[in-house]
């Protein structure tokens, strides 16, 4: 088999890239370890930045999102029972879209069934070869039979636990990592959300987040210990703890009901550099992980893919390697800013083992500063709705003054 590009992984990064390349007339095959129901069934991201919304529209896949997605012009921060709103739209001109990753994946897979790109599910033992040459290839097995795909480029969109990153020699790969000393216990329930917008909550017992998937489906998270067992969290215990952390006002709006998904996710800050080695590129969670506090993971995968597809188009259309040579540095410049934001918002809103009375006063002071400063709210809002794809020209000192 031959294609111009081999993509490992059919998560958001792999599927968006496959569709973008197909639209540009570049042929790609996607190799996915699991089947479609598994990839589509994972309950993950809920918040799309404008770049992700725009990309779905550009690919002609925006109709259901426009109908069913919820546009949020603001977000809320609660602190020990008090809540304030950040009007993102007034501060930045942009909003966010609440439309679950499961819905995004359904739209991407449905379209692929009609138009391509080609996806090979249940591909076991996917292995990239000869990535340091001009003739890389990928091998895998399905149902005991061996397959090989020759290609010009391999793109690793295979997430944090994927195989692609391991193909970059340790002497080349630099890894930056922090594992947080807590996780998020997440619950999905078929009940109306407590609030029409999200609430990020700092409470002395730990962080909580009130989110949603639709006007009738709520998504809630509680900061929990890493060794916590799901079995110890009955629905009643979850709702009680959530209401305590959200405080009397927002807590009173919580509608309780049976949960139909409950899981614990670890939190990690992770970046692997460079995002290209020879004919192998990394994109999305394969190259970087953010703690979910800023809702950046899926959106970062999308910004990588936009940059990489532009670079590959330039390679095939103009016979220029400038784009692919610049991909890693260009993508990492945006990745590190999103990493910084997610790390900062996690630090501001969570309880750490070292959080004593001093650290708590400092968190309170910073939250109060954000509540009362337009400049601080603008900084938060700009990062939350998503930074531009291209670095903004630095203003001169006189322009700043
Ligand atoms: P994915 O989604 O992990 O997909 C990788 C795909 O590669 C396949 N794969 C392989 N295939 C073949 N061979 C191999 N050896 C393979 N190894 C792996 C896997 O089966 C899988 O299908 O990575 P991708 O595409 O980079 O997408 C990243 C996003 O999924 C992730 O960043 C977000 O879900 C993160 N995230 C959020 N992001 C947001 O932008 N907004 C949010 O509100 C948000 N909330 C979240 C989140 C992630 C969470 N968890 C559970 C990690 C909330 C949570 C709780
Ligand atoms: C979600 O709805 O799953 C969600 C929303 C915002 C976040 C993280 C997760 O920051």
XYZ file of C-alpha atoms and ligand atoms in Angstrom:
466
model
C 0.000 0.000 0.000
C 1.144 3.581 -0.583
C -0.089 7.017 0.443
C 1.547 10.409 0.716
C 0.955 10.649 4.464
C 0.500 7.947 7.119
C -1.336 9.135 10.219
C -1.103 7.109 13.434
C -4.210 7.552 15.620
C -7.812 8.491 14.785
C -8.429 10.829 17.745
C -9.230 14.499 17.094
C -5.690 15.286 15.853
C -5.556 12.392 13.366
C -9.102 12.877 12.105
C -8.848 16.658 11.639
C -5.540 16.192 9.810
C -6.970 13.451 7.599
C -9.897 15.680 6.586
C -7.708 18.751 5.988
C -5.266 16.795 3.812
C -8.092 15.209 1.850
C -9.550 18.681 1.214
C -6.112 19.748 -0.104
C -5.881 16.732 -2.424
C -3.162 15.026 -0.349
C -3.825 11.389 0.228
C -3.543 9.988 3.733
C -4.344 6.753 5.553
C -5.179 6.747 9.271
C -4.163 3.751 11.398
C -6.103 3.394 14.645
C -5.486 0.826 17.367
C -9.080 0.709 18.613
C -12.480 0.612 16.911
C -14.787 3.545 16.223
C -17.137 3.055 19.222
C -14.149 3.098 21.578
C -12.654 6.331 20.209
C -16.043 8.017 19.944
C -17.170 6.813 23.377
C -14.416 8.415 25.438
C -15.864 11.244 27.532
C -13.305 14.000 27.276
C -13.249 17.619 26.159
C -16.286 19.853 26.322
C -15.108 23.310 25.299
C -14.121 24.385 21.784
C -12.156 27.530 21.002
C -13.092 29.634 17.985
C -10.266 28.069 15.899
C -11.822 24.623 16.415
C -15.307 25.925 15.603
C -13.925 27.613 12.469
C -12.147 24.439 11.369
C -15.312 22.332 11.653
C -17.098 24.978 9.563
C -14.264 25.114 6.992
C -14.523 21.350 6.557
C -18.285 21.641 6.037
C -18.941 19.811 9.325
C -20.440 22.649 11.366
C -24.177 22.089 10.870
C -24.908 19.941 13.946
C -22.566 22.005 16.143
C -24.410 25.167 15.074
C -27.733 23.514 15.991
C -26.776 21.726 19.190
C -23.673 23.511 20.510
C -23.961 26.178 23.209
C -22.169 29.490 22.684
C -20.846 30.881 25.962
C -19.842 34.524 26.092
C -18.605 34.361 29.677
C -17.310 32.057 32.389
C -17.498 32.145 36.186
C -15.086 31.791 39.059
C -16.333 30.821 42.511
C -14.253 31.164 45.615
C -15.436 29.977 49.003
C -19.069 30.569 48.129
C -18.703 33.903 46.263
C -18.942 33.960 42.468
C -17.946 36.448 39.766
C -18.314 36.393 36.004
C -15.720 37.103 33.342
C -17.374 38.514 30.240
C -15.027 36.976 27.672
C -16.885 38.393 24.721
C -16.875 41.972 26.013
C -13.165 41.703 26.845
C -11.891 39.927 23.708
C -14.653 39.891 21.086
C -14.568 36.056 21.157
C -16.637 33.326 22.778
C -16.303 29.588 23.290
C -18.543 26.739 22.149
C -19.715 23.945 24.417
C -19.856 20.881 22.139
C -18.444 17.604 23.438
C -15.449 15.810 21.966
C -17.736 12.789 21.459
C -19.924 14.881 19.139
C -16.893 16.244 17.279
C -15.631 12.689 16.750
C -19.039 11.498 15.535
C -19.144 14.306 12.959
C -15.563 13.567 11.805
C -16.181 9.795 11.523
C -19.574 10.179 9.798
C -18.010 12.466 7.185
C -15.054 10.101 6.696
C -17.447 7.249 5.897
C -18.846 9.321 3.031
C -15.800 11.126 1.656
C -12.677 9.694 3.288
C -10.013 9.882 4.608
C -9.448 6.133 4.806
C -9.277 4.808 8.374
C -7.982 1.365 9.306
C -9.384 0.442 12.741
C -8.092 -2.299 15.058
C -4.542 -1.901 13.712
C -2.255 -3.736 16.164
C 1.449 -3.154 16.626
C 1.597 -0.045 14.423
C 5.300 0.736 13.911
C 6.888 3.592 11.934
C 10.168 2.669 10.150
C 13.010 4.581 8.451
C 11.753 7.995 9.550
C 15.267 9.395 9.128
C 15.154 8.598 5.375
C 13.017 10.009 2.510
C 11.173 6.690 2.252
C 9.560 5.937 5.599
C 6.956 3.211 5.972
C 4.596 1.918 8.622
C 3.750 -1.694 9.467
C 0.848 -3.150 11.467
C -1.307 -6.245 11.891
C -5.036 -6.771 11.629
C -6.515 -10.146 12.592
C -3.135 -11.881 12.379
C -2.274 -10.537 8.861
C 0.722 -8.187 8.345
C 0.425 -4.927 6.400
C 2.808 -2.225 5.178
C 2.169 1.355 4.043
C 4.897 3.248 2.164
C 4.657 7.028 2.458
C 6.458 10.386 2.310
C 5.650 11.379 5.911
C 4.426 9.769 9.126
C 2.361 11.884 11.538
C 2.083 10.668 15.140
C -1.401 11.645 16.356
C -1.465 8.703 18.750
C -1.823 10.503 22.069
C 0.279 10.417 25.198
C 0.613 6.592 25.279
C 1.289 6.248 21.542
C 4.212 4.660 19.751
C 5.298 7.582 17.555
C 7.096 9.668 20.158
C 9.209 6.647 21.122
C 10.633 6.604 17.561
C 12.543 9.841 18.245
C 15.986 8.926 19.631
C 16.407 9.808 23.336
C 19.495 11.856 22.409
C 17.220 14.164 20.373
C 14.016 14.206 22.430
C 13.704 16.633 25.359
C 10.839 15.958 27.729
C 9.383 18.404 30.264
C 6.914 16.898 32.701
C 5.014 17.541 35.901
C 2.511 15.112 37.361
C 0.108 16.858 39.751
C -0.517 15.320 43.181
C -4.287 14.964 42.579
C -6.815 13.941 39.934
C -10.261 14.959 38.673
C -13.249 12.815 39.477
C -15.709 13.425 36.624
C -19.413 12.665 36.467
C -21.926 12.845 33.619
C -25.625 12.987 34.496
C -28.817 13.551 32.539
C -29.826 16.618 34.575
C -29.978 20.331 33.660
C -26.738 22.205 34.497
C -26.515 24.233 37.715
C -25.704 27.372 35.731
C -26.025 28.440 32.083
C -22.235 28.950 31.940
C -19.259 27.080 33.442
C -18.168 27.614 37.045
C -14.515 27.081 38.024
C -14.460 26.808 41.795
C -11.671 27.204 44.317
C -12.746 25.838 47.698
C -10.716 25.014 50.777
C -11.702 21.349 50.311
C -10.415 21.447 46.715
C -11.308 22.462 43.171
C -14.684 21.831 41.531
C -15.944 22.494 38.003
C -19.524 22.767 36.839
C -19.745 22.141 33.105
C -22.281 20.685 30.703
C -22.861 18.935 27.400
C -26.352 20.265 26.640
C -29.271 22.008 28.403
C -30.226 18.596 29.819
C -26.836 16.983 30.411
C -24.369 18.107 33.091
C -20.654 17.398 33.436
C -19.132 17.969 36.873
C -15.627 17.459 38.230
C -14.162 17.349 41.744
C -10.479 17.491 42.616
C -9.688 14.218 44.404
C -6.722 12.267 45.747
C -4.881 10.130 43.204
C -5.492 6.933 45.158
C -9.236 7.593 45.486
C -11.448 4.623 44.436
C -14.502 5.243 42.236
C -16.451 2.642 44.288
C -16.088 4.928 47.317
C -17.907 7.736 45.492
C -21.631 7.023 45.554
C -23.715 9.529 43.597
C -24.994 10.975 46.899
C -21.474 11.548 48.177
C -20.520 13.227 44.881
C -23.536 15.585 44.866
C -23.028 16.497 48.546
C -19.358 17.335 48.027
C -20.071 19.267 44.817
C -22.721 21.406 46.541
C -20.404 22.101 49.475
C -17.606 23.279 47.188
C -19.830 25.352 44.861
C -21.235 27.193 47.881
C -24.810 27.932 48.969
C -25.880 29.989 45.936
C -24.594 27.856 43.016
C -24.914 24.654 45.078
C -28.635 25.303 45.501
C -29.034 25.204 41.706
C -27.476 21.739 41.332
C -30.043 19.226 40.088
C -29.185 15.746 41.341
C -29.739 12.554 39.374
C -28.133 9.206 38.654
C -24.697 9.470 37.041
C -24.045 7.381 33.941
C -20.292 7.956 33.735
C -17.820 8.325 36.571
C -14.050 8.273 36.162
C -10.835 9.676 37.621
C -8.324 11.435 35.347
C -4.761 12.286 36.414
C -3.434 15.793 35.723
C -0.194 16.359 33.894
C 1.854 19.110 32.302
C 4.011 17.547 29.580
C 5.867 18.780 26.497
C 8.135 16.790 24.165
C 10.514 18.749 21.923
C 11.044 18.786 18.979
C 7.723 17.959 17.327
C 9.492 16.754 14.183
C 12.276 14.269 13.594
C 13.217 13.445 10.004
C 10.004 12.464 8.227
C 8.044 12.010 11.489
C 5.831 14.762 12.946
C 4.069 14.738 16.291
C 0.752 16.520 16.894
C -1.730 16.798 19.772
C -1.419 14.745 22.963
C 1.428 12.709 21.401
C 3.606 15.795 21.901
C 1.992 17.612 24.831
C -0.497 17.256 27.672
C -2.122 20.050 29.655
C -4.077 19.701 32.886
C -7.733 20.088 31.816
C -8.292 23.236 33.902
C -8.032 25.599 30.910
C -9.892 23.303 28.435
C -6.949 23.486 26.058
C -6.070 19.863 25.085
C -8.321 19.301 22.103
C -7.895 22.879 20.930
C -4.103 22.577 21.011
C -4.341 19.406 18.926
C -6.359 21.443 16.422
C -3.870 24.318 16.270
C -0.992 21.850 15.677
C -2.961 20.248 12.870
C -3.786 23.543 11.172
C -0.076 24.473 11.174
C 1.036 21.023 10.002
C -1.517 20.775 7.207
C -0.442 24.214 5.937
C 3.181 23.027 5.972
C 2.413 19.787 4.113
C 0.295 21.636 1.548
C 3.206 24.012 0.941
C 5.521 21.016 0.502
C 3.357 19.334 -2.138
C 2.069 22.501 -3.882
C 5.177 24.699 -3.926
C 7.860 22.027 -3.496
C 9.085 24.035 -0.503
C 10.283 22.520 2.782
C 10.152 25.873 4.612
C 6.806 25.076 6.272
C 7.714 21.592 7.462
C 11.102 22.843 8.663
C 9.391 25.563 10.714
C 6.519 23.402 12.035
C 8.035 22.338 15.357
C 9.115 25.829 16.442
C 5.854 27.434 15.289
C 3.665 24.853 17.022
C 5.723 24.848 20.231
C 5.473 28.638 20.564
C 1.700 28.293 20.939
C 1.869 25.039 22.920
C 4.028 26.586 25.649
C 1.630 29.512 26.075
C -1.308 27.138 26.539
C 0.796 25.016 28.906
C 1.579 28.117 30.928
C -2.065 29.147 31.112
C -3.317 25.674 32.132
C -0.555 25.325 34.746
C -1.332 28.788 36.129
C -5.114 28.256 36.312
C -4.536 24.868 37.975
C -2.282 26.494 40.571
C -4.787 29.248 41.236
C -7.793 27.000 41.723
C -6.556 23.727 43.281
C -5.517 22.686 46.749
C -1.935 21.368 46.774
C -0.345 19.324 49.586
C 1.766 22.385 50.367
C -1.264 24.723 50.416
C -1.121 26.169 53.926
C -2.642 29.384 55.303
C -0.059 31.508 53.447
C -0.679 29.915 50.036
C -4.430 30.133 50.588
C -4.218 33.870 51.345
C -2.148 34.308 48.175
C -4.747 32.446 46.083
C -7.478 34.580 47.646
C -5.540 37.761 46.885
C -5.011 36.774 43.248
C -8.659 35.789 42.771
C -9.721 39.098 44.314
C -7.329 40.918 41.985
C -8.885 39.161 38.973
C -12.382 39.977 40.264
C -11.576 43.688 40.448
C -9.126 44.269 37.571
C -10.161 44.598 33.948
C -6.539 44.027 32.894
C -6.351 40.740 34.818
C -9.717 39.598 33.464
C -8.621 40.445 29.922
C -5.468 38.354 30.321
C -7.501 35.402 31.562
C -10.158 35.812 28.863
C -7.622 36.140 26.012
C -5.980 32.884 26.994
C -9.262 31.097 27.692
C -10.865 31.863 24.321
C -7.573 30.902 22.634
C -4.483 32.802 21.536
C -3.972 33.597 17.847
C -2.276 30.985 15.671
C 0.452 33.362 14.606
C 2.526 35.192 17.200
C 1.335 38.779 17.463
C 3.963 41.389 16.593
C 5.474 42.763 19.797
C 4.385 46.384 20.280
C 7.126 49.006 20.433
C 7.716 50.702 23.818
C 5.941 53.835 22.589
C 2.909 51.828 21.454
C 2.802 50.171 24.873
C 3.058 53.454 26.759
P -6.157 11.221 21.626
O -7.557 11.738 21.756
O -5.544 10.550 22.793
O -6.179 10.217 20.387
C -5.087 9.382 20.091
C -5.592 8.210 19.272
O -4.472 7.393 18.925
C -4.801 6.029 19.144
N -3.539 5.291 19.382
C -2.971 4.465 18.494
N -3.350 4.088 17.261
C -2.548 3.212 16.609
N -1.391 2.710 17.141
C -0.986 3.070 18.370
N 0.154 2.578 18.889
C -1.783 3.978 19.092
N -1.673 4.551 20.330
C -2.749 5.323 20.484
C -5.737 6.055 20.337
O -6.534 4.885 20.392
C -6.550 7.310 20.074
O -7.700 7.047 19.316
O -5.155 12.356 21.178
P -5.373 13.655 20.224
O -6.012 13.251 18.920
O -4.091 14.370 20.234
O -6.501 14.527 20.955
C -6.256 15.102 22.210
C -7.554 15.296 22.999
O -8.283 14.083 22.992
C -7.266 15.723 24.444
O -6.261 16.710 24.450
C -8.522 16.311 25.129
O -9.490 15.324 25.347
C -8.123 16.947 26.468
N -9.285 17.453 27.231
C -9.879 18.659 26.921
N -9.455 19.377 25.847
C -10.096 20.530 25.498
O -9.676 21.179 24.527
N -11.175 21.030 26.197
C -11.662 20.368 27.277
O -12.676 20.804 27.836
C -10.991 19.154 27.701
N -11.430 18.466 28.753
C -9.755 16.723 28.326
C -10.842 17.272 29.084
C -9.199 15.487 28.668
C -9.688 14.804 29.755
N -9.099 13.548 30.045
C -9.808 12.406 30.414
C -7.712 13.312 29.692
C -11.322 16.610 30.188
C -10.748 15.386 30.546
C -11.285 14.725 31.791
C -15.703 19.600 30.282
O -16.861 20.018 30.087
O -15.427 18.392 30.213
C -14.643 20.559 30.645
C -14.897 21.931 30.580
C -13.900 22.827 30.925
C -12.670 22.371 31.329
C -12.410 21.005 31.374
C -13.395 20.100 31.037
O -11.723 23.267 31.691
